[in-house]
XYZ file of C-alpha atoms in Angstrom:
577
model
C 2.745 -35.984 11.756
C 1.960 -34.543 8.628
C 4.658 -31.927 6.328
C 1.450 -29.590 6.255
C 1.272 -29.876 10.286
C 4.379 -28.499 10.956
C 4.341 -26.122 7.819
C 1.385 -24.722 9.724
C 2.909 -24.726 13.057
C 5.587 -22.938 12.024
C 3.856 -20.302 10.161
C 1.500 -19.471 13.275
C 4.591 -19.372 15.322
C 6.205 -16.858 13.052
C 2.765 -15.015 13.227
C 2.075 -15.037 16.573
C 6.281 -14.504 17.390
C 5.890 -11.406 14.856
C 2.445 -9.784 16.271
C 3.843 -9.858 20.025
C 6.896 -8.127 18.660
C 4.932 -5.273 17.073
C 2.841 -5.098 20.044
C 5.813 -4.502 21.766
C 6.811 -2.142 20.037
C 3.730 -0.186 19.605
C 3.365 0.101 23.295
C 6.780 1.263 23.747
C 6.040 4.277 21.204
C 2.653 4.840 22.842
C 4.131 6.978 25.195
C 3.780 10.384 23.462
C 5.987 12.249 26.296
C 9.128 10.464 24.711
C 11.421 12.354 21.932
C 10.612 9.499 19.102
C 11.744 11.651 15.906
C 11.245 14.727 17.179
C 13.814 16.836 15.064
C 11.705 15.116 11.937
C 8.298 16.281 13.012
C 8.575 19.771 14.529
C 5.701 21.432 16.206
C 3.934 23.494 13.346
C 3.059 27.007 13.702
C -0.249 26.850 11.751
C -2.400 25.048 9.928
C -2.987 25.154 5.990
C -5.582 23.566 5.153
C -8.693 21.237 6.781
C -9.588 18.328 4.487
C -13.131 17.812 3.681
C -15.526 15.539 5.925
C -17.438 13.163 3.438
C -18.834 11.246 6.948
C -22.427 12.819 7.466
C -22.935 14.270 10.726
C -26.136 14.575 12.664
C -26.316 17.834 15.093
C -29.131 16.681 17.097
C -25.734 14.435 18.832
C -24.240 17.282 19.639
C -26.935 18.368 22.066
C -26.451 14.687 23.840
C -22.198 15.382 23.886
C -22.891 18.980 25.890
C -25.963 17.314 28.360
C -22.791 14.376 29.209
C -24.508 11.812 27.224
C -22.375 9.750 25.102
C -23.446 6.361 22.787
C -21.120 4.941 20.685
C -21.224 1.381 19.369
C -24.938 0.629 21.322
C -23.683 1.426 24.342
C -24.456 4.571 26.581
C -22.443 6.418 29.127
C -23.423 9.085 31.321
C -19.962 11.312 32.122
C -22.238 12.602 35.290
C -20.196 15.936 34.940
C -17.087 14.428 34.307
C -14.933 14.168 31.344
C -15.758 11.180 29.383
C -11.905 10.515 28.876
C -12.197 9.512 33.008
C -14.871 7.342 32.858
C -14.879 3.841 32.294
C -15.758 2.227 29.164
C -18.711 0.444 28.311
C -16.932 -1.860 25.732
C -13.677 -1.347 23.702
C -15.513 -0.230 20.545
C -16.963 2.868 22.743
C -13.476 3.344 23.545
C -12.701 3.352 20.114
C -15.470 5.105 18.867
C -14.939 7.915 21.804
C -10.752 7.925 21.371
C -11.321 8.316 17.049
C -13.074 11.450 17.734
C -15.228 11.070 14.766
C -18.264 12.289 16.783
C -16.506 15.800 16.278
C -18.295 16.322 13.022
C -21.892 16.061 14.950
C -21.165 19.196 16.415
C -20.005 20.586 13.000
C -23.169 20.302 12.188
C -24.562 21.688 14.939
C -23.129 24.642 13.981
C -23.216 26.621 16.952
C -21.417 28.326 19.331
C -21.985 26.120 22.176
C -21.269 22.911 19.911
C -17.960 24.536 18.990
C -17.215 25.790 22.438
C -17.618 21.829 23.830
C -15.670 20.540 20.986
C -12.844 22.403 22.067
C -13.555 21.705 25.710
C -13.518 17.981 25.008
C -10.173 17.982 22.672
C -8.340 20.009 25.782
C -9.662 17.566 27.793
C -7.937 14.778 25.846
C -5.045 16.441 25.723
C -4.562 16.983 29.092
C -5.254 13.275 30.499
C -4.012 11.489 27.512
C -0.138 11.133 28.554
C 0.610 7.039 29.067
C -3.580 6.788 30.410
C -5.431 4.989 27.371
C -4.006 1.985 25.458
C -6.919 1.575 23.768
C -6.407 5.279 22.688
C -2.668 4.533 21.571
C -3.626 1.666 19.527
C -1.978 2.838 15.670
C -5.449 2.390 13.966
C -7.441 4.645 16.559
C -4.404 6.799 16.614
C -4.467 7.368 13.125
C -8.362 8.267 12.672
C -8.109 10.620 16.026
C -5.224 12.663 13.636
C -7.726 12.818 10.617
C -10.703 13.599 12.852
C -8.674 16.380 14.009
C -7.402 17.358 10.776
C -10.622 17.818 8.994
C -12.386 19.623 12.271
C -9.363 22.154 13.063
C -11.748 25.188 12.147
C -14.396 23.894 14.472
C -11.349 23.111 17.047
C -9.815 25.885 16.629
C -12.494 28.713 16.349
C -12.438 31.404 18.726
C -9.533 29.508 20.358
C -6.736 31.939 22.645
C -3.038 31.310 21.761
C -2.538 28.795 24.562
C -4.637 26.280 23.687
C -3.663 26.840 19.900
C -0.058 25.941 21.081
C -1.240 23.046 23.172
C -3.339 22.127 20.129
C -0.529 22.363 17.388
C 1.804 20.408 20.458
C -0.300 17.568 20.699
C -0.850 17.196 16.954
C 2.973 16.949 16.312
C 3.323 14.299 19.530
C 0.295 12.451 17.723
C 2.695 12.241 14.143
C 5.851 11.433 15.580
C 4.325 8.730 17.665
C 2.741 7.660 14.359
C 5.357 7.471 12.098
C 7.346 5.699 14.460
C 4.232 3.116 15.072
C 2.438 3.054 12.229
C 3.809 0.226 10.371
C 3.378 -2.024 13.549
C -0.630 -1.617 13.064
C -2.277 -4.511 11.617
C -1.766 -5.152 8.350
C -5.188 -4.405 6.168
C -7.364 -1.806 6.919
C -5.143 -0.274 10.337
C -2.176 0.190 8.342
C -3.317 1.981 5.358
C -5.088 4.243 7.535
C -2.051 5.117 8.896
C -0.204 6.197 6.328
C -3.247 7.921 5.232
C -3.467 9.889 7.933
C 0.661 10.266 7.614
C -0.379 12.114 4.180
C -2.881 14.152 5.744
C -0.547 15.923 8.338
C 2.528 16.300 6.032
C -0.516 18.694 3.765
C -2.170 20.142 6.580
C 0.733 21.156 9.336
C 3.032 23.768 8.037
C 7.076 22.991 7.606
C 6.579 18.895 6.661
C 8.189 18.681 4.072
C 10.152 15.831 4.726
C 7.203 13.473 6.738
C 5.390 14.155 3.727
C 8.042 12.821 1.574
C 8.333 9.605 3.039
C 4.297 9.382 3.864
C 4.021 9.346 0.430
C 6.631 6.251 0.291
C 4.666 4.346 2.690
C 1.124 5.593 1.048
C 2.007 4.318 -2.758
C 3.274 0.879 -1.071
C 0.485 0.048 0.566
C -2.383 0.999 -1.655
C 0.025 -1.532 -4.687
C 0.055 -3.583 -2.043
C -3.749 -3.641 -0.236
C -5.001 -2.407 -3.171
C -5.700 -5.255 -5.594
C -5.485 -5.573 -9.508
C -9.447 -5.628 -9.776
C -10.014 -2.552 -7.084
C -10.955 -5.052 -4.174
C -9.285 -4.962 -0.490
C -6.547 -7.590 0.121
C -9.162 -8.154 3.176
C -11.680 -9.262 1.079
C -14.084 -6.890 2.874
C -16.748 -4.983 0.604
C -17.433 -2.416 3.314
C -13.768 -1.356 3.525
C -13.690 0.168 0.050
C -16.505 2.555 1.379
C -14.433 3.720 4.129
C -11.039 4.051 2.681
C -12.605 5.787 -0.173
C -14.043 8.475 2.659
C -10.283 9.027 3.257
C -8.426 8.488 -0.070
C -11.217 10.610 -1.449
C -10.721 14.020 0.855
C -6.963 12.833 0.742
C -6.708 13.628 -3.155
C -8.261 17.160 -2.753
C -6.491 18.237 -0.010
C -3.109 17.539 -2.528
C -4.689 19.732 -5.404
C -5.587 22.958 -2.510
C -1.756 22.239 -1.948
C -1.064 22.502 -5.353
C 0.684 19.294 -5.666
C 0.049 16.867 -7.916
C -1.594 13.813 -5.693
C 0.924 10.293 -5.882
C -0.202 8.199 -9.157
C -0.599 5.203 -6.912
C -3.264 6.912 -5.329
C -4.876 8.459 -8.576
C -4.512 4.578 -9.904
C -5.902 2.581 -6.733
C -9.563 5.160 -6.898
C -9.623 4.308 -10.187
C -9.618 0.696 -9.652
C -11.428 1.278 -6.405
C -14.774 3.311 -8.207
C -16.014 -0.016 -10.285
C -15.845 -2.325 -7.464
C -18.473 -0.285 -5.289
C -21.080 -1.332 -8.420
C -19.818 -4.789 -8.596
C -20.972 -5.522 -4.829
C -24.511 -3.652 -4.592
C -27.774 -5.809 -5.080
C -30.819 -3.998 -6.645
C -31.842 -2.151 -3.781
C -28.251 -0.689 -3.575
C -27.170 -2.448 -0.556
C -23.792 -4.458 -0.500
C -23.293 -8.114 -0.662
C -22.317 -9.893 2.851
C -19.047 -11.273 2.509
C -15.827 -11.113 5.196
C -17.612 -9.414 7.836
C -19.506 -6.733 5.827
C -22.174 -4.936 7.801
C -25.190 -2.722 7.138
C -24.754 -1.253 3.657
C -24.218 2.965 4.869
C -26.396 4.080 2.622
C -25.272 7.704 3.260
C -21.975 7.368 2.830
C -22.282 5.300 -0.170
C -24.252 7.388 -2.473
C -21.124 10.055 -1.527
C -18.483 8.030 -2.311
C -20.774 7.193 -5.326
C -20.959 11.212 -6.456
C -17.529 10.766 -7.574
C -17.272 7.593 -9.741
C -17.387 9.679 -13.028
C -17.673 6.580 -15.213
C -21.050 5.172 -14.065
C -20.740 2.035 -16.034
C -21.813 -1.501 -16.032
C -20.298 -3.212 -13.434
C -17.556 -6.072 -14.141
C -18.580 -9.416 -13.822
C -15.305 -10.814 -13.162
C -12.882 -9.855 -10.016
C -10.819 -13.213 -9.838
C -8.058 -10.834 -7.861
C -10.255 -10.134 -5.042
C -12.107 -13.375 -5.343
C -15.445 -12.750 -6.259
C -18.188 -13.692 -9.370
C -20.796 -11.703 -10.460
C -23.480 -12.848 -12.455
C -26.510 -10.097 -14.085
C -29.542 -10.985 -15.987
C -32.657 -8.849 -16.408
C -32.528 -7.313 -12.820
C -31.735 -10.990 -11.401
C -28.301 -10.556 -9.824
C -26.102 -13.637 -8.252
C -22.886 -12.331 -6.478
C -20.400 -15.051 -5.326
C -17.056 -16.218 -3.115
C -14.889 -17.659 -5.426
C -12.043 -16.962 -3.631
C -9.126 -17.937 -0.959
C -8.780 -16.452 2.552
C -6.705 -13.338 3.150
C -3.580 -13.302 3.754
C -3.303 -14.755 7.313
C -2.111 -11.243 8.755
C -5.382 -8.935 6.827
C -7.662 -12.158 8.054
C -9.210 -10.703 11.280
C -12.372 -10.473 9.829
C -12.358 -12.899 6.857
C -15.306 -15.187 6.994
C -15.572 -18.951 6.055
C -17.532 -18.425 3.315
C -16.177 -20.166 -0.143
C -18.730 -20.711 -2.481
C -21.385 -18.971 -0.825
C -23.617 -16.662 -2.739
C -26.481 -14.003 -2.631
C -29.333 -13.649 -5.291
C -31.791 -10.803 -5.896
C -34.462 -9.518 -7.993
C -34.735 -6.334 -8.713
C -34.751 -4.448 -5.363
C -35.396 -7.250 -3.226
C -32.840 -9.707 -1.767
C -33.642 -13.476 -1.886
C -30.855 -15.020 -0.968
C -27.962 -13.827 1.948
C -25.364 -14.333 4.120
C -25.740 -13.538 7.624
C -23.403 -11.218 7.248
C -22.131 -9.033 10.927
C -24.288 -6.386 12.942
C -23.232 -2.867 13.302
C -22.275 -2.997 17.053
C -21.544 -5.838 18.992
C -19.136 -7.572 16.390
C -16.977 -8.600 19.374
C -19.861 -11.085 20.293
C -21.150 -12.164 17.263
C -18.211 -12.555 15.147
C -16.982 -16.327 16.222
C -20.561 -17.023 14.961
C -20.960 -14.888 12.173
C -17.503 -16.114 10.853
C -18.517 -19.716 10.718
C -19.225 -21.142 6.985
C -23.016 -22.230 8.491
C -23.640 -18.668 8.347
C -23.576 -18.661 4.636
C -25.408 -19.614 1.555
C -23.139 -22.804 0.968
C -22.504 -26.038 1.656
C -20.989 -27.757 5.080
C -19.555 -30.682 5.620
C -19.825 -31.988 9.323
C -20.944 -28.892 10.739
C -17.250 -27.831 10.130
C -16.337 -24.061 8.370
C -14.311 -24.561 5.998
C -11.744 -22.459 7.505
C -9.797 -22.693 10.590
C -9.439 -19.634 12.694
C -7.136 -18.859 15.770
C -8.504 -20.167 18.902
C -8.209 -19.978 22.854
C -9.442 -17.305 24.222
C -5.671 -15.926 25.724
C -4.514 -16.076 22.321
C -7.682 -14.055 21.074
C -7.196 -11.563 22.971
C -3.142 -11.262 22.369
C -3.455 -11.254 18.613
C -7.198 -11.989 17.142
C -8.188 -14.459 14.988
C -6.569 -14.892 12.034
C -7.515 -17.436 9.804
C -5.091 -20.301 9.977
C -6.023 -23.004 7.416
C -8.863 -22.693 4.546
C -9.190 -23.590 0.536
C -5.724 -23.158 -0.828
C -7.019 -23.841 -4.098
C -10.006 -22.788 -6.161
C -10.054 -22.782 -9.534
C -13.185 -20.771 -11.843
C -14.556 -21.341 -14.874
C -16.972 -18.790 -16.774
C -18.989 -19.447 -19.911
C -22.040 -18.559 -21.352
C -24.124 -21.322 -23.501
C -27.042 -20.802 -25.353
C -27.258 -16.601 -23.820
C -27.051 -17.820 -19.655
C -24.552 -17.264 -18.093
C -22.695 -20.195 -15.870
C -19.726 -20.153 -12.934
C -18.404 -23.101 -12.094
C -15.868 -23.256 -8.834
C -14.587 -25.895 -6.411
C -12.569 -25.464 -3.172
C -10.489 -27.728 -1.087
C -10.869 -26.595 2.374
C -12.434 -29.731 3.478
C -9.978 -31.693 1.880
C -7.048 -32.388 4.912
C -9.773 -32.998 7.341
C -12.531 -34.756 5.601
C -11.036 -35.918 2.086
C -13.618 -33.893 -0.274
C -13.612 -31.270 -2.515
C -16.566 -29.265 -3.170
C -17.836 -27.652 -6.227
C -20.462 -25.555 -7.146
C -21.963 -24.165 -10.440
C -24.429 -21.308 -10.998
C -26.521 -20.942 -14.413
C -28.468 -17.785 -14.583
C -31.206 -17.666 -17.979
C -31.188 -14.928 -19.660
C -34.613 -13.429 -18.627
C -32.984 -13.886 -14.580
C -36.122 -15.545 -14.003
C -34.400 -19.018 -13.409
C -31.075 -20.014 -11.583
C -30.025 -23.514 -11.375
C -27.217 -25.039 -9.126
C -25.733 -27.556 -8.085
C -23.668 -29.034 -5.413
C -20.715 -31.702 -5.810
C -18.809 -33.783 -3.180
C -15.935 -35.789 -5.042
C -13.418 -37.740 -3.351
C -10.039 -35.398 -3.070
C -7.206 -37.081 -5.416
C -4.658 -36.865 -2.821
C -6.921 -36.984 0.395
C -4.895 -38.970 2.977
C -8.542 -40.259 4.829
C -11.997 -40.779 3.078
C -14.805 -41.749 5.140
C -18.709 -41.116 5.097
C -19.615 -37.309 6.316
C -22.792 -35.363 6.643
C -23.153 -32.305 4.585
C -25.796 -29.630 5.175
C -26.488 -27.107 2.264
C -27.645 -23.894 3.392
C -29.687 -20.581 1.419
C -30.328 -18.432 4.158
C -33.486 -15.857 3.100
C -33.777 -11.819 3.618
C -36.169 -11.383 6.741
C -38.874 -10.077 4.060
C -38.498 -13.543 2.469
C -41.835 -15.167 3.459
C -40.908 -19.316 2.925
C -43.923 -22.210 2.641
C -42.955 -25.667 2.108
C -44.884 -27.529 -0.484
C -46.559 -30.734 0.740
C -44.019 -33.038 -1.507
C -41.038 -32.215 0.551
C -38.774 -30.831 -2.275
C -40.488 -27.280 -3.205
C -40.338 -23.909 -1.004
C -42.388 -20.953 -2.252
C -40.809 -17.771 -1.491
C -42.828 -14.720 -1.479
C -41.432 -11.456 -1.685
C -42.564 -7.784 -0.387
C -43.177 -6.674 -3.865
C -45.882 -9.947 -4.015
C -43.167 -11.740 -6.591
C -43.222 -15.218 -6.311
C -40.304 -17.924 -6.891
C -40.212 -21.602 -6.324
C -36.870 -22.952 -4.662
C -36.806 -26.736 -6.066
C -34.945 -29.508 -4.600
C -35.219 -32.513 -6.661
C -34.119 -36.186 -5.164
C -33.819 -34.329 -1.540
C -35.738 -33.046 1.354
C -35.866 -28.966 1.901
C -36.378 -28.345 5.648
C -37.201 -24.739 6.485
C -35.160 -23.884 9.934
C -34.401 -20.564 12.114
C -31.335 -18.426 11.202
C -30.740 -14.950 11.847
C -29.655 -11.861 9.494
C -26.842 -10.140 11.391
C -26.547 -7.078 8.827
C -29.830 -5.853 9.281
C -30.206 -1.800 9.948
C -31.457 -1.321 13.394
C -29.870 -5.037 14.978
C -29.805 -8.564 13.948
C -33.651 -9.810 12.896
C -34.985 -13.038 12.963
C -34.911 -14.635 9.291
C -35.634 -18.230 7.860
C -33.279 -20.641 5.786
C -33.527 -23.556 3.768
C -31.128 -26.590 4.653
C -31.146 -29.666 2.078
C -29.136 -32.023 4.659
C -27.738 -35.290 4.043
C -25.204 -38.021 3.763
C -21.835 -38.096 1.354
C -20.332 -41.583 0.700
C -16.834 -41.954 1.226
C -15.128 -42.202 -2.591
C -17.996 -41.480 -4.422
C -19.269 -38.318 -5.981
C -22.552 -36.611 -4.271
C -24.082 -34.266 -6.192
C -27.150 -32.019 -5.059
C -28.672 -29.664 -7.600
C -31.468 -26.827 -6.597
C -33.083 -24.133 -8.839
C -34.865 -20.647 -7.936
C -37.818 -20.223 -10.315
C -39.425 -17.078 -10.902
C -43.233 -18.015 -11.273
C -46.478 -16.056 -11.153
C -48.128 -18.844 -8.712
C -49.223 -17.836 -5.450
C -47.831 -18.829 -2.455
C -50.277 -22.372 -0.984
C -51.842 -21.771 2.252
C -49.607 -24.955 4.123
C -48.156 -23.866 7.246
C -44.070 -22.804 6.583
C -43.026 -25.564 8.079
């Protein structure tokens, strides 16, 4: 076998060997009745101050919480008059949803005596039948987000409260920390981890007499933003959506050091400032972000928030080769791309197989997409929604161009990580005669199928024209080369109306706004087939994509080239098909 076999093999021994030891050792500090640090995280006797809640809340929930309704995640439970701690869970992401206690700032805006009498009911509740009960409640990441949930909702909590349950309160808080800081750099490394130390920060500012957990909170804050953080302001997960919600944390987290009078960490005053730019660099026209890495619905609420505080308001870049992404901009026409390698295999849960995909727009109307993943029900369409057929790019053999963790024992032990994918992609950027062109290859179907694939992008100035084009070369160092099938994919918005022209190799697209562009195809067939947009507000919607499908011959180069016209002709009255 292979020196890249066992390379492999060993690395997803030392990542699966690693993961089960931090599992471990998560569960082992899960049990909050246990003396883990104690003497550094004493019980506080107050409170000083309750961070700000940039999540909207909606108060109209809070009337559902008090009648025992709960829905979280699409699913629905009736607690029937019991506490909805002792019922069982519809799915883990209720669980999650329910353990975060995020829902707390519905009845915050309820604003009421009864919502702020059940909020306190529920939090007791917790607190009485949490002890060793709820792994799922335990978990680092949920742990973390229950603290700042908490945090941020004391006054509602703790409003009109008697002494005892203000000592239970502070009591469970400080078991919550210590169990924390003793777990929190076992949680997943991305996303988990940083909110972690995050919400580390926020209870060395908030709980009186911390000075010391805030001392080393701040440590373990400044080396993960340098680390998750990167050059460009992108996540080291590659995920747009997770700069909106860290921001809805780092954001509150800075203010709540200045009503401390401290002067927040620089690494933190440096990583929003790289953060801010990057929001701009992934929104299309209508504001919504670009589908990459398992990015969702675009929250529009809590985007224009996060958005209120980017004091520089400028053009965005068009260049983030750190995070791995290519923006081109012309005349409202806008091209975002994946030029870049998979996570690093630890912060890959969610990564997607999507090299060299791309989405276009014009104006405030998407073209172009990736399928992108729903709000709920991620657990069941992520093996699908990961797969590089679910992107605006090329395929060769119906094979993503990643490999991801399979076996459904193993899924469930660890996730799915992505274990193999392009190791190399190099991107050039020039601009000839005022367009603007990308040009980027990747080897992820190298090992397996001997090819490298490149793709260019060349958007006129006007953004009424894109042209591409699609290569298949032979690999210099491919150990096999043989004949494979390819399948070159533009999946279209759902308001994307598609009709084939009646010579095979033209697609009219008509959009909402009654704009018109031609999708040309010249030397091979466009077929117009089913495919479904996952990120949709509301639940995934049926959608249509074009697929120019065909044969690459072993050790010679293939090369498929496409444009999308803008044109003023209407749309012919053939049937789509």
């Amino acid at each position: 076998m292979s020196r890249h076999f066992y390379a492999e093999q060993a690395g997803l021994a030392r990542f699966i060997t690693g993961f089960g030891w931090r599992r471990l050792r998560a569960l082992a500090m899960a049990q909050p009745m246990l003396p883990w640090n104690a003497a550094m995280v004493p019980v506080p006797s107050r409170l000083l101050v309750a961070p700000l809640e940039l999540r909207t809340g909606d108060g109209a929930r809070a009337a559902e919480f008090y009648a025992g309704r709960f829905a979280f995640a699409g699913k629905v439970a009736e607690a029937a008059g019991h506490s909805p701690f002792d019922i069982p869970h519809p799915s883990r992401e209720w669980g999650e949803a329910l353990l975060c206690f995020g829902w707390l700032r519905h009845m915050h805006a309820a604003g009421n005596t009864l919502a702020r009498a059940n909020a306190r009911s529920l939090v007791g509740d917790w607190i009485t039948l949490h002890p060793g009960r709820e792994p799922v409640g335990w978990a680092p990441e949920v742990a973390a987000r229950r603290l700042i949930s908490w945090f941020a909702q004391a006054p509602l909590i703790l409003h009109d409260a008697d002494q005892a349950f203000h000592k239970r309160f502070m009591r469970s808080l400080a078991d919550q920390v210590r169990y924390l800081r003793a777990a929190g750099t076992d949680a997943r490394d991305g996303r988990p981890r940083l909110v972690a130390a995050i919400a580390l920060c926020f209870a060395g500012l908030c709980m009186a007499d911390q000075a010391r957990l805030l001392r080393g909170a701040q440590r373990q804050l400044a080396e993960e933003l340098d680390r998750q953080i990167l050059p460009d302001g992108g996540h080291i997960s590659r995920n747009p959506g997770v700069l909106i919600d860290l921001l809805l944390d780092l954001l509150p987290l800075r203010q709540t050091f200045q009503a401390r009078n401290l002067a927040p960490p620089p690494a933190l005053m440096h990583a929003l400032d790289r953060m801010m730019p990057m929001l701009r660099f992934f929104r299309h026209g209508d504001g919504a972000f670009a589908h990459f890495n398992g990015m969702g619905p675009t929250p529009a609420d809590s985007l224009a928030t996060v958005l209120a505080y980017d004091d520089a308001r400028g053009a965005p870049v068009a260049n983030a080769p750190h995070s791995g992404f290519q923006r081109i901009e012309g005349a409202g026409t806008v091209v975002i791309a994946d030029t870049g390698t998979p996570p690093p295999v630890q912060a890959s849960h969610e990564a997607h197989a999507g090299c060299l995909s791309f989405e276009l727009s014009s104006g405030r109307h998407r073209i172009v997409i990736n399928c992108g993943m729903p709000d709920t029900g991620r657990e069941v369409w992520r093996p699908a929604a990961r797969q590089t057929a679910a992107h605006s790019t090329l395929v060769v053999g119906e094979v993503s161009s990643c490999r991801f963790l399979a076996g459904a024992p193993m899924v469930r032990l660890c996730g799915a990580p992505v274990l193999d994918g392009p190791a190399d992609v190099p991107v050039e950027r020039a601009v000839r005669e005022g367009a603007q062109l990308v040009r980027a290859s990747h080897d992820g179907y190298a090992r397996r199928f001997g090819l490298i694939h490149q793709r260019s992008w060349r958007l006129a100035p006007d953004g009424g024209r894109l042209d591409g084009e699609d290569v298949l070369r032979p690999a210099k160092d491919a150990a096999r080369a043989a004949d494979a099938d390819f399948a070159v994919r533009f999946h279209l918005h759902p308001g994307v109306v598609p009709s084939r022209h009646a010579d095979g190799h033209t697609v009219v697209l008509a959009l909402p706004n009654g704009e018109n562009w031609l999708f040309i195809s010249p030397g091979i067939a466009a077929e117009i087939e089913e495919s479904v947009y996952l990120a949709a507000h509301g639940g995934p919607r049926r959608c249509d994509q074009i697929v120019l499908a065909g044969a690459a011959p072993a050790r010679i180069a293939t090369r498929i080239a496409w444009t999308f016209l803008r044109t003023d002709a209407a749309p012919p009255p053939a049937g789509r098909r």
